Amino acid sequence: MQFSEPKGIYLQIADQMRERILRREWSAGQRIPSIRELAVELGVNPNTVARSYQTLVDSRLIANRRGLGYFVAEDAAERALAEMREAFLRDEMPRIVRTMRLLGIGPEEISAGFSRQERANA
Amino acid sequence: MQFSEPKGIYLQIADQMRERILRREWSAGQRIPSIRELAVELGVNPNTVARSYQTLVDSRLIANRRGLGYFVAEDAAERALAEMREAFLRDEMPRIVRTMRLLGIGPEEISAGFSRQERANA
DNA sequence: TCTACTGTACTATTACTCTAGTACAGTATG
DNA sequence: CATACTGTACTAGAGTAATAGTACAGTAGA
Protein backbone atom coordinates (compact mmCIF):
# COMPACT_ATOMS: atom_id res chain seq x y z
CA MET A 1 0.00 0.00 0.00
CA GLN A 2 1.15 3.48 -0.89
CA PHE A 3 0.85 6.06 1.83
CA SER A 4 0.54 9.76 1.16
CA GLU A 5 2.96 11.99 2.97
CA PRO A 6 1.46 14.33 5.48
CA LYS A 7 1.34 17.93 4.28
CA GLY A 8 3.64 20.00 6.46
CA ILE A 9 2.72 23.41 7.77
CA TYR A 10 5.38 25.03 5.63
CA LEU A 11 3.69 23.63 2.51
CA GLN A 12 0.30 24.87 3.61
CA ILE A 13 1.74 28.33 4.11
CA ALA A 14 3.29 28.14 0.64
CA ASP A 15 -0.13 27.22 -0.79
CA GLN A 16 -1.69 30.20 0.88
CA MET A 17 1.00 32.42 -0.58
CA ARG A 18 0.45 31.05 -4.09
CA GLU A 19 -3.19 31.88 -3.69
CA ARG A 20 -2.49 35.42 -2.63
CA ILE A 21 -0.28 35.87 -5.66
CA LEU A 22 -2.96 34.40 -7.89
CA ARG A 23 -5.60 36.72 -6.45
CA ARG A 24 -3.26 39.67 -6.97
CA GLU A 25 -3.39 40.43 -3.26
CA TRP A 26 0.35 40.38 -3.69
CA SER A 27 1.04 41.94 -7.06
CA ALA A 28 4.07 41.82 -9.32
CA GLY A 29 7.11 43.67 -8.03
CA GLN A 30 5.58 44.23 -4.63
CA ARG A 31 7.47 43.43 -1.47
CA ILE A 32 5.84 40.76 0.66
CA PRO A 33 5.95 40.56 4.47
CA SER A 34 9.28 39.68 6.00
CA ILE A 35 9.81 36.18 7.30
CA ARG A 36 9.60 37.45 10.87
CA GLU A 37 6.42 39.43 10.26
CA LEU A 38 4.56 36.58 8.65
CA ALA A 39 5.76 34.18 11.33
CA VAL A 40 4.26 36.38 14.02
CA GLU A 41 1.03 36.86 12.07
CA LEU A 42 0.58 33.13 11.56
CA GLY A 43 1.84 32.16 15.00
CA VAL A 44 4.55 29.87 13.70
CA ASN A 45 8.31 29.79 13.93
CA PRO A 46 10.32 32.00 11.54
CA ASN A 47 12.23 28.94 10.37
CA THR A 48 8.99 27.41 9.14
CA VAL A 49 8.10 30.50 7.14
CA ALA A 50 11.63 30.66 5.72
CA ARG A 51 11.10 27.16 4.41
CA SER A 52 7.82 28.19 2.76
CA TYR A 53 9.48 31.16 1.09
CA GLN A 54 12.20 28.91 -0.25
CA THR A 55 9.68 26.68 -2.05
CA LEU A 56 8.24 29.75 -3.78
CA VAL A 57 11.70 30.90 -4.71
CA ASP A 58 12.29 27.47 -6.21
CA SER A 59 9.30 27.90 -8.53
CA ARG A 60 10.33 31.50 -9.22
CA LEU A 61 7.18 33.12 -7.85
CA ILE A 62 9.17 35.34 -5.50
CA ALA A 63 12.78 36.46 -5.34
CA ASN A 64 15.00 37.71 -2.55
CA ARG A 65 16.96 40.95 -2.42
CA ARG A 66 19.51 40.62 0.32
CA GLY A 67 18.82 42.72 3.34
CA LEU A 68 15.62 44.08 1.80
CA GLY A 69 13.19 41.19 1.78
CA TYR A 70 11.26 39.15 -0.74
CA PHE A 71 9.52 40.51 -3.83
CA VAL A 72 6.86 39.08 -6.12
CA ALA A 73 8.21 38.13 -9.54
CA GLU A 74 6.89 39.94 -12.62
CA ASP A 75 5.13 36.97 -14.19
CA ALA A 76 4.22 35.43 -10.84
CA ALA A 77 0.44 35.39 -11.20
CA GLU A 78 0.46 33.73 -14.62
CA ARG A 79 3.07 31.27 -13.51
CA ALA A 80 1.14 30.43 -10.35
CA LEU A 81 -2.07 29.90 -12.28
CA ALA A 82 -0.45 27.54 -14.74
CA GLU A 83 1.34 25.67 -11.97
CA MET A 84 -1.78 25.26 -9.84
CA ARG A 85 -4.08 24.33 -12.73
CA GLU A 86 -1.75 21.61 -13.85
CA ALA A 87 -1.38 20.28 -10.33
CA PHE A 88 -5.14 20.23 -9.80
CA LEU A 89 -5.98 18.49 -13.06
CA ARG A 90 -3.19 15.99 -12.69
CA ASP A 91 -3.28 15.19 -8.98
CA GLU A 92 -6.70 16.12 -7.61
CA MET A 93 -9.22 15.58 -10.37
CA PRO A 94 -8.78 11.82 -10.81
CA ARG A 95 -9.03 11.27 -7.09
CA ILE A 96 -12.14 13.44 -6.85
CA VAL A 97 -13.94 11.74 -9.73
CA ARG A 98 -13.07 8.33 -8.34
CA THR A 99 -14.44 9.20 -4.91
CA MET A 100 -17.60 10.71 -6.35
CA ARG A 101 -18.31 7.58 -8.39
CA LEU A 102 -17.69 5.43 -5.34
CA LEU A 103 -20.20 7.45 -3.33
CA GLY A 104 -22.76 7.75 -6.10
CA ILE A 105 -22.37 11.50 -6.36
CA GLY A 106 -22.83 12.87 -9.89
CA PRO A 107 -21.17 15.82 -11.63
CA GLU A 108 -24.36 17.82 -11.20
CA GLU A 109 -23.58 18.04 -7.49
CA ILE A 110 -20.50 20.06 -8.40
CA SER A 111 -22.56 22.39 -10.54
CA ALA A 112 -24.94 22.79 -7.63
CA GLY A 113 -21.96 23.60 -5.44
CA PHE A 114 -20.94 26.30 -7.90
CA SER A 115 -24.40 27.83 -7.81
CA ARG A 116 -24.51 27.77 -4.06
CA GLN A 117 -21.19 29.54 -3.86
CA GLU A 118 -22.29 32.08 -6.44
CA ARG A 119 -25.27 32.99 -4.31
CA ALA A 120 -23.07 33.13 -1.23
CA ASN A 121 -20.71 35.59 -2.91
CA ALA A 122 -23.53 37.77 -4.19
CA MET B 1 -4.32 30.49 10.10
CA GLN B 2 -5.86 27.07 10.46
CA PHE B 3 -3.60 24.15 9.64
CA SER B 4 -4.88 20.78 8.52
CA GLU B 5 -3.57 17.87 10.50
CA PRO B 6 -1.36 15.46 8.65
CA LYS B 7 -3.20 12.24 7.82
CA GLY B 8 -1.55 9.40 9.67
CA ILE B 9 -0.99 5.98 8.16
CA TYR B 10 -3.55 4.45 10.50
CA LEU B 11 -6.23 6.79 9.13
CA GLN B 12 -5.31 5.96 5.56
CA ILE B 13 -5.65 2.27 6.34
CA ALA B 14 -9.03 2.96 7.93
CA ASP B 15 -10.12 4.76 4.76
CA GLN B 16 -9.09 1.83 2.65
CA MET B 17 -11.09 -0.47 4.90
CA ARG B 18 -14.20 1.70 4.64
CA GLU B 19 -13.87 1.51 0.89
CA ARG B 20 -13.63 -2.27 0.94
CA ILE B 21 -16.75 -2.43 3.03
CA LEU B 22 -18.52 -0.05 0.68
CA ARG B 23 -17.53 -2.12 -2.35
CA ARG B 24 -18.75 -5.25 -0.57
CA GLU B 25 -15.29 -6.77 -0.88
CA TRP B 26 -15.81 -7.31 2.82
CA SER B 27 -19.47 -8.22 3.23
CA ALA B 28 -21.74 -8.14 6.25
CA GLY B 29 -21.02 -10.73 8.92
CA GLN B 30 -17.75 -11.72 7.29
CA ARG B 31 -14.55 -12.01 9.26
CA ILE B 32 -11.84 -9.61 8.13
CA PRO B 33 -8.10 -10.29 8.27
CA SER B 34 -6.54 -10.36 11.71
CA ILE B 35 -4.53 -7.40 12.84
CA ARG B 36 -1.31 -9.35 12.41
CA GLU B 37 -2.23 -10.58 8.91
CA LEU B 38 -3.10 -7.16 7.60
CA ALA B 39 -0.01 -5.67 9.21
CA VAL B 40 2.20 -8.11 7.33
CA GLU B 41 0.31 -7.56 4.07
CA LEU B 42 0.64 -3.79 4.30
CA GLY B 43 4.15 -3.85 5.70
CA VAL B 44 3.29 -1.83 8.78
CA ASN B 45 3.39 -2.44 12.49
CA PRO B 46 0.51 -4.40 14.09
CA ASN B 47 -0.01 -1.55 16.53
CA THR B 48 -0.77 0.76 13.62
CA VAL B 49 -3.39 -1.61 12.19
CA ALA B 50 -4.90 -2.06 15.63
CA ARG B 51 -5.41 1.68 15.75
CA SER B 52 -7.12 1.62 12.35
CA TYR B 53 -9.47 -1.15 13.47
CA GLN B 54 -10.36 0.82 16.54
CA THR B 55 -11.53 3.79 14.50
CA LEU B 56 -13.86 1.50 12.53
CA VAL B 57 -15.14 -0.03 15.73
CA ASP B 58 -15.87 3.48 16.95
CA SER B 59 -18.13 4.12 13.96
CA ARG B 60 -19.62 0.61 14.31
CA LEU B 61 -18.52 -0.66 10.92
CA ILE B 62 -16.78 -3.65 12.43
CA ALA B 63 -17.00 -5.41 15.76
CA ASN B 64 -14.65 -7.61 17.72
CA ARG B 65 -15.32 -11.09 19.07
CA ARG B 66 -12.68 -11.81 21.64
CA GLY B 67 -10.15 -14.39 20.58
CA LEU B 68 -11.82 -14.80 17.18
CA GLY B 69 -11.13 -11.59 15.31
CA TYR B 70 -13.05 -8.73 13.76
CA PHE B 71 -16.30 -9.05 11.84
CA VAL B 72 -18.13 -6.71 9.48
CA ALA B 73 -21.29 -5.29 11.03
CA GLU B 74 -24.64 -6.15 9.43
CA ASP B 75 -25.47 -2.63 8.25
CA ALA B 76 -21.83 -1.71 7.61
CA ALA B 77 -22.07 -0.90 3.89
CA GLU B 78 -25.07 1.40 4.26
CA ARG B 79 -23.53 3.05 7.27
CA ALA B 80 -20.20 3.53 5.50
CA LEU B 81 -21.89 5.04 2.45
CA ALA B 82 -23.85 7.51 4.54
CA GLU B 83 -20.81 8.42 6.60
CA MET B 84 -18.54 8.94 3.61
CA ARG B 85 -21.13 10.86 1.56
CA GLU B 86 -21.75 13.24 4.36
CA ALA B 87 -18.04 13.74 4.96
CA PHE B 88 -17.43 14.40 1.26
CA LEU B 89 -20.25 16.88 0.81
CA ARG B 90 -19.47 18.68 4.03
CA ASP B 91 -15.66 18.73 4.03
CA GLU B 92 -14.41 18.20 0.50
CA MET B 93 -16.98 19.74 -1.83
CA PRO B 94 -16.69 23.35 -0.67
CA ARG B 95 -12.94 23.21 -0.85
CA ILE B 96 -13.05 21.69 -4.33
CA VAL B 97 -15.50 24.22 -5.71
CA ARG B 98 -13.51 27.04 -4.21
CA THR B 99 -10.28 25.82 -5.78
CA MET B 100 -11.91 25.28 -9.15
CA ARG B 101 -13.29 28.81 -9.19
CA LEU B 102 -9.90 30.16 -8.21
CA LEU B 103 -8.25 28.32 -11.10
CA GLY B 104 -10.97 29.08 -13.63
CA ILE B 105 -11.95 25.44 -13.98
CA GLY B 106 -15.65 24.91 -14.66
CA PRO B 107 -17.98 22.09 -13.58
CA GLU B 108 -17.86 20.70 -17.11
CA GLU B 109 -14.29 19.60 -16.43
CA ILE B 110 -15.63 17.25 -13.79
CA SER B 111 -18.16 15.81 -16.25
CA ALA B 112 -15.31 15.31 -18.69
CA GLY B 113 -13.39 13.53 -15.96
CA PHE B 114 -16.35 11.22 -15.45
CA SER B 115 -16.48 10.40 -19.14
CA ARG B 116 -12.78 9.73 -19.27
CA GLN B 117 -13.02 7.35 -16.37
CA GLU B 118 -16.02 5.61 -17.91
CA ARG B 119 -14.02 4.89 -21.02
CA ALA B 120 -11.11 3.70 -18.92
CA ASN B 121 -13.33 1.26 -17.04
CA ALA B 122 -14.94 -0.09 -20.22
C1' DT C 1 28.63 55.69 12.08
C1' DC C 2 24.67 53.98 14.52
C1' DT C 3 20.29 51.78 14.49
C1' DA C 4 16.90 48.86 12.91
C1' DC C 5 15.52 46.36 9.81
C1' DT C 6 16.35 42.32 6.31
C1' DG C 7 17.67 36.94 5.36
C1' DT C 8 20.54 32.97 6.73
C1' DA C 9 22.59 29.43 9.53
C1' DC C 10 23.06 26.61 13.29
C1' DT C 11 22.05 23.82 17.59
C1' DA C 12 19.01 21.98 21.03
C1' DT C 13 14.53 20.67 22.45
C1' DT C 14 9.74 19.28 22.16
C1' DA C 15 6.03 16.64 20.31
C1' DC C 16 4.08 13.15 17.71
C1' DT C 17 3.75 9.03 14.71
C1' DC C 18 5.26 4.81 13.74
C1' DT C 19 8.18 0.88 14.82
C1' DA C 20 9.92 -3.00 17.61
C1' DG C 21 9.47 -6.22 20.95
C1' DT C 22 7.36 -8.55 24.68
C1' DA C 23 3.76 -10.32 27.55
C1' DC C 24 -0.81 -11.87 28.58
C1' DA C 25 -5.78 -13.30 28.37
C1' DG C 26 -9.71 -15.32 25.53
C1' DT C 27 -11.28 -18.96 22.05
C1' DA C 28 -11.40 -23.00 19.01
C1' DT C 29 -9.65 -27.46 17.93
C1' DG C 30 -7.34 -31.82 18.38
C1' DC D 1 -4.89 -30.16 28.47
C1' DA D 2 -1.88 -28.43 24.65
C1' DT D 3 -1.50 -25.72 20.70
C1' DA D 4 -2.22 -22.03 17.80
C1' DC D 5 -4.63 -18.72 16.76
C1' DT D 6 -7.17 -14.21 18.24
C1' DG D 7 -6.94 -9.02 20.49
C1' DT D 8 -4.86 -5.97 24.01
C1' DA D 9 -1.48 -3.57 26.73
C1' DC D 10 2.79 -1.84 27.70
C1' DT D 11 7.64 0.05 27.26
C1' DA D 12 11.37 1.68 24.53
C1' DG D 13 13.30 3.53 20.43
C1' DA D 14 13.81 5.87 15.73
C1' DG D 15 12.54 9.48 12.73
C1' DT D 16 10.63 13.81 11.54
C1' DA D 17 8.37 18.39 11.86
C1' DA D 18 8.06 22.29 14.27
C1' DT D 19 9.72 25.22 17.99
C1' DA D 20 13.01 28.08 20.57
C1' DG D 21 16.91 30.66 20.77
C1' DT D 22 21.11 32.66 19.22
C1' DA D 23 24.40 34.64 16.08
C1' DC D 24 25.88 36.93 11.95
C1' DA D 25 26.12 39.51 7.46
C1' DG D 26 23.81 42.81 4.09
C1' DT D 27 20.98 47.22 3.40
C1' DA D 28 18.59 51.64 4.28
C1' DG D 29 18.15 55.80 6.62
C1' DA D 30 18.84 59.18 10.39
Coordinates of C-alpha atoms (C1' of nucleotides) in Angstrom, one line a residue:
Chain A
M1 CA 0.0 0.0 0.0
Q2 CA 1.2 3.5 -0.9
F3 CA 0.9 6.1 1.8
S4 CA 0.5 9.8 1.2
E5 CA 3.0 12.0 3.0
P6 CA 1.5 14.3 5.5
K7 CA 1.3 17.9 4.3
G8 CA 3.6 20.0 6.5
I9 CA 2.7 23.4 7.8
Y10 CA 5.4 25.0 5.6
L11 CA 3.7 23.6 2.5
Q12 CA 0.3 24.9 3.6
I13 CA 1.7 28.3 4.1
A14 CA 3.3 28.1 0.6
D15 CA -0.1 27.2 -0.8
Q16 CA -1.7 30.2 0.9
M17 CA 1.0 32.4 -0.6
R18 CA 0.4 31.0 -4.1
E19 CA -3.2 31.9 -3.7
R20 CA -2.5 35.4 -2.6
I21 CA -0.3 35.9 -5.7
L22 CA -3.0 34.4 -7.9
R23 CA -5.6 36.7 -6.4
R24 CA -3.3 39.7 -7.0
E25 CA -3.4 40.4 -3.3
W26 CA 0.4 40.4 -3.7
S27 CA 1.0 41.9 -7.1
A28 CA 4.1 41.8 -9.3
G29 CA 7.1 43.7 -8.0
Q30 CA 5.6 44.2 -4.6
R31 CA 7.5 43.4 -1.5
I32 CA 5.8 40.8 0.7
P33 CA 6.0 40.6 4.5
S34 CA 9.3 39.7 6.0
I35 CA 9.8 36.2 7.3
R36 CA 9.6 37.4 10.9
E37 CA 6.4 39.4 10.3
L38 CA 4.6 36.6 8.6
A39 CA 5.8 34.2 11.3
V40 CA 4.3 36.4 14.0
E41 CA 1.0 36.9 12.1
L42 CA 0.6 33.1 11.6
G43 CA 1.8 32.2 15.0
V44 CA 4.6 29.9 13.7
N45 CA 8.3 29.8 13.9
P46 CA 10.3 32.0 11.5
N47 CA 12.2 28.9 10.4
T48 CA 9.0 27.4 9.1
V49 CA 8.1 30.5 7.1
A50 CA 11.6 30.7 5.7
R51 CA 11.1 27.2 4.4
S52 CA 7.8 28.2 2.8
Y53 CA 9.5 31.2 1.1
Q54 CA 12.2 28.9 -0.3
T55 CA 9.7 26.7 -2.0
L56 CA 8.2 29.7 -3.8
V57 CA 11.7 30.9 -4.7
D58 CA 12.3 27.5 -6.2
S59 CA 9.3 27.9 -8.5
R60 CA 10.3 31.5 -9.2
L61 CA 7.2 33.1 -7.8
I62 CA 9.2 35.3 -5.5
A63 CA 12.8 36.5 -5.3
N64 CA 15.0 37.7 -2.6
R65 CA 17.0 40.9 -2.4
R66 CA 19.5 40.6 0.3
G67 CA 18.8 42.7 3.3
L68 CA 15.6 44.1 1.8
G69 CA 13.2 41.2 1.8
Y70 CA 11.3 39.2 -0.7
F71 CA 9.5 40.5 -3.8
V72 CA 6.9 39.1 -6.1
A73 CA 8.2 38.1 -9.5
E74 CA 6.9 39.9 -12.6
D75 CA 5.1 37.0 -14.2
A76 CA 4.2 35.4 -10.8
A77 CA 0.4 35.4 -11.2
E78 CA 0.5 33.7 -14.6
R79 CA 3.1 31.3 -13.5
A80 CA 1.1 30.4 -10.3
L81 CA -2.1 29.9 -12.3
A82 CA -0.4 27.5 -14.7
E83 CA 1.3 25.7 -12.0
M84 CA -1.8 25.3 -9.8
R85 CA -4.1 24.3 -12.7
E86 CA -1.8 21.6 -13.8
A87 CA -1.4 20.3 -10.3
F88 CA -5.1 20.2 -9.8
L89 CA -6.0 18.5 -13.1
R90 CA -3.2 16.0 -12.7
D91 CA -3.3 15.2 -9.0
E92 CA -6.7 16.1 -7.6
M93 CA -9.2 15.6 -10.4
P94 CA -8.8 11.8 -10.8
R95 CA -9.0 11.3 -7.1
I96 CA -12.1 13.4 -6.8
V97 CA -13.9 11.7 -9.7
R98 CA -13.1 8.3 -8.3
T99 CA -14.4 9.2 -4.9
M100 CA -17.6 10.7 -6.4
R101 CA -18.3 7.6 -8.4
L102 CA -17.7 5.4 -5.3
L103 CA -20.2 7.5 -3.3
G104 CA -22.8 7.7 -6.1
I105 CA -22.4 11.5 -6.4
G106 CA -22.8 12.9 -9.9
P107 CA -21.2 15.8 -11.6
E108 CA -24.4 17.8 -11.2
E109 CA -23.6 18.0 -7.5
I110 CA -20.5 20.1 -8.4
S111 CA -22.6 22.4 -10.5
A112 CA -24.9 22.8 -7.6
G113 CA -22.0 23.6 -5.4
F114 CA -20.9 26.3 -7.9
S115 CA -24.4 27.8 -7.8
R116 CA -24.5 27.8 -4.1
Q117 CA -21.2 29.5 -3.9
E118 CA -22.3 32.1 -6.4
R119 CA -25.3 33.0 -4.3
A120 CA -23.1 33.1 -1.2
N121 CA -20.7 35.6 -2.9
A122 CA -23.5 37.8 -4.2
Chain B
M1 CA -4.3 30.5 10.1
Q2 CA -5.9 27.1 10.5
F3 CA -3.6 24.1 9.6
S4 CA -4.9 20.8 8.5
E5 CA -3.6 17.9 10.5
P6 CA -1.4 15.5 8.6
K7 CA -3.2 12.2 7.8
G8 CA -1.5 9.4 9.7
I9 CA -1.0 6.0 8.2
Y10 CA -3.5 4.5 10.5
L11 CA -6.2 6.8 9.1
Q12 CA -5.3 6.0 5.6
I13 CA -5.6 2.3 6.3
A14 CA -9.0 3.0 7.9
D15 CA -10.1 4.8 4.8
Q16 CA -9.1 1.8 2.6
M17 CA -11.1 -0.5 4.9
R18 CA -14.2 1.7 4.6
E19 CA -13.9 1.5 0.9
R20 CA -13.6 -2.3 0.9
I21 CA -16.8 -2.4 3.0
L22 CA -18.5 -0.1 0.7
R23 CA -17.5 -2.1 -2.3
R24 CA -18.7 -5.3 -0.6
E25 CA -15.3 -6.8 -0.9
W26 CA -15.8 -7.3 2.8
S27 CA -19.5 -8.2 3.2
A28 CA -21.7 -8.1 6.3
G29 CA -21.0 -10.7 8.9
Q30 CA -17.8 -11.7 7.3
R31 CA -14.5 -12.0 9.3
I32 CA -11.8 -9.6 8.1
P33 CA -8.1 -10.3 8.3
S34 CA -6.5 -10.4 11.7
I35 CA -4.5 -7.4 12.8
R36 CA -1.3 -9.4 12.4
E37 CA -2.2 -10.6 8.9
L38 CA -3.1 -7.2 7.6
A39 CA 0.0 -5.7 9.2
V40 CA 2.2 -8.1 7.3
E41 CA 0.3 -7.6 4.1
L42 CA 0.6 -3.8 4.3
G43 CA 4.2 -3.9 5.7
V44 CA 3.3 -1.8 8.8
N45 CA 3.4 -2.4 12.5
P46 CA 0.5 -4.4 14.1
N47 CA 0.0 -1.5 16.5
T48 CA -0.8 0.8 13.6
V49 CA -3.4 -1.6 12.2
A50 CA -4.9 -2.1 15.6
R51 CA -5.4 1.7 15.7
S52 CA -7.1 1.6 12.4
Y53 CA -9.5 -1.1 13.5
Q54 CA -10.4 0.8 16.5
T55 CA -11.5 3.8 14.5
L56 CA -13.9 1.5 12.5
V57 CA -15.1 0.0 15.7
D58 CA -15.9 3.5 16.9
S59 CA -18.1 4.1 14.0
R60 CA -19.6 0.6 14.3
L61 CA -18.5 -0.7 10.9
I62 CA -16.8 -3.7 12.4
A63 CA -17.0 -5.4 15.8
N64 CA -14.7 -7.6 17.7
R65 CA -15.3 -11.1 19.1
R66 CA -12.7 -11.8 21.6
G67 CA -10.2 -14.4 20.6
L68 CA -11.8 -14.8 17.2
G69 CA -11.1 -11.6 15.3
Y70 CA -13.1 -8.7 13.8
F71 CA -16.3 -9.0 11.8
V72 CA -18.1 -6.7 9.5
A73 CA -21.3 -5.3 11.0
E74 CA -24.6 -6.1 9.4
D75 CA -25.5 -2.6 8.3
A76 CA -21.8 -1.7 7.6
A77 CA -22.1 -0.9 3.9
E78 CA -25.1 1.4 4.3
R79 CA -23.5 3.1 7.3
A80 CA -20.2 3.5 5.5
L81 CA -21.9 5.0 2.5
A82 CA -23.9 7.5 4.5
E83 CA -20.8 8.4 6.6
M84 CA -18.5 8.9 3.6
R85 CA -21.1 10.9 1.6
E86 CA -21.7 13.2 4.4
A87 CA -18.0 13.7 5.0
F88 CA -17.4 14.4 1.3
L89 CA -20.3 16.9 0.8
R90 CA -19.5 18.7 4.0
D91 CA -15.7 18.7 4.0
E92 CA -14.4 18.2 0.5
M93 CA -17.0 19.7 -1.8
P94 CA -16.7 23.3 -0.7
R95 CA -12.9 23.2 -0.8
I96 CA -13.0 21.7 -4.3
V97 CA -15.5 24.2 -5.7
R98 CA -13.5 27.0 -4.2
T99 CA -10.3 25.8 -5.8
M100 CA -11.9 25.3 -9.2
R101 CA -13.3 28.8 -9.2
L102 CA -9.9 30.2 -8.2
L103 CA -8.3 28.3 -11.1
G104 CA -11.0 29.1 -13.6
I105 CA -11.9 25.4 -14.0
G106 CA -15.7 24.9 -14.7
P107 CA -18.0 22.1 -13.6
E108 CA -17.9 20.7 -17.1
E109 CA -14.3 19.6 -16.4
I110 CA -15.6 17.2 -13.8
S111 CA -18.2 15.8 -16.2
A112 CA -15.3 15.3 -18.7
G113 CA -13.4 13.5 -16.0
F114 CA -16.3 11.2 -15.5
S115 CA -16.5 10.4 -19.1
R116 CA -12.8 9.7 -19.3
Q117 CA -13.0 7.4 -16.4
E118 CA -16.0 5.6 -17.9
R119 CA -14.0 4.9 -21.0
A120 CA -11.1 3.7 -18.9
N121 CA -13.3 1.3 -17.0
A122 CA -14.9 -0.1 -20.2
Chain C
dT1 C1' 28.6 55.7 12.1
dC2 C1' 24.7 54.0 14.5
dT3 C1' 20.3 51.8 14.5
dA4 C1' 16.9 48.9 12.9
dC5 C1' 15.5 46.4 9.8
dT6 C1' 16.4 42.3 6.3
dG7 C1' 17.7 36.9 5.4
dT8 C1' 20.5 33.0 6.7
dA9 C1' 22.6 29.4 9.5
dC10 C1' 23.1 26.6 13.3
dT11 C1' 22.1 23.8 17.6
dA12 C1' 19.0 22.0 21.0
dT13 C1' 14.5 20.7 22.5
dT14 C1' 9.7 19.3 22.2
dA15 C1' 6.0 16.6 20.3
dC16 C1' 4.1 13.1 17.7
dT17 C1' 3.7 9.0 14.7
dC18 C1' 5.3 4.8 13.7
dT19 C1' 8.2 0.9 14.8
dA20 C1' 9.9 -3.0 17.6
dG21 C1' 9.5 -6.2 21.0
dT22 C1' 7.4 -8.6 24.7
dA23 C1' 3.8 -10.3 27.6
dC24 C1' -0.8 -11.9 28.6
dA25 C1' -5.8 -13.3 28.4
dG26 C1' -9.7 -15.3 25.5
dT27 C1' -11.3 -19.0 22.1
dA28 C1' -11.4 -23.0 19.0
dT29 C1' -9.6 -27.5 17.9
dG30 C1' -7.3 -31.8 18.4
Chain D
dC1 C1' -4.9 -30.2 28.5
dA2 C1' -1.9 -28.4 24.6
dT3 C1' -1.5 -25.7 20.7
dA4 C1' -2.2 -22.0 17.8
dC5 C1' -4.6 -18.7 16.8
dT6 C1' -7.2 -14.2 18.2
dG7 C1' -6.9 -9.0 20.5
dT8 C1' -4.9 -6.0 24.0
dA9 C1' -1.5 -3.6 26.7
dC10 C1' 2.8 -1.8 27.7
dT11 C1' 7.6 0.1 27.3
dA12 C1' 11.4 1.7 24.5
dG13 C1' 13.3 3.5 20.4
dA14 C1' 13.8 5.9 15.7
dG15 C1' 12.5 9.5 12.7
dT16 C1' 10.6 13.8 11.5
dA17 C1' 8.4 18.4 11.9
dA18 C1' 8.1 22.3 14.3
dT19 C1' 9.7 25.2 18.0
dA20 C1' 13.0 28.1 20.6
dG21 C1' 16.9 30.7 20.8
dT22 C1' 21.1 32.7 19.2
dA23 C1' 24.4 34.6 16.1
dC24 C1' 25.9 36.9 12.0
dA25 C1' 26.1 39.5 7.5
dG26 C1' 23.8 42.8 4.1
dT27 C1' 21.0 47.2 3.4
dA28 C1' 18.6 51.6 4.3
dG29 C1' 18.2 55.8 6.6
dA30 C1' 18.8 59.2 10.4

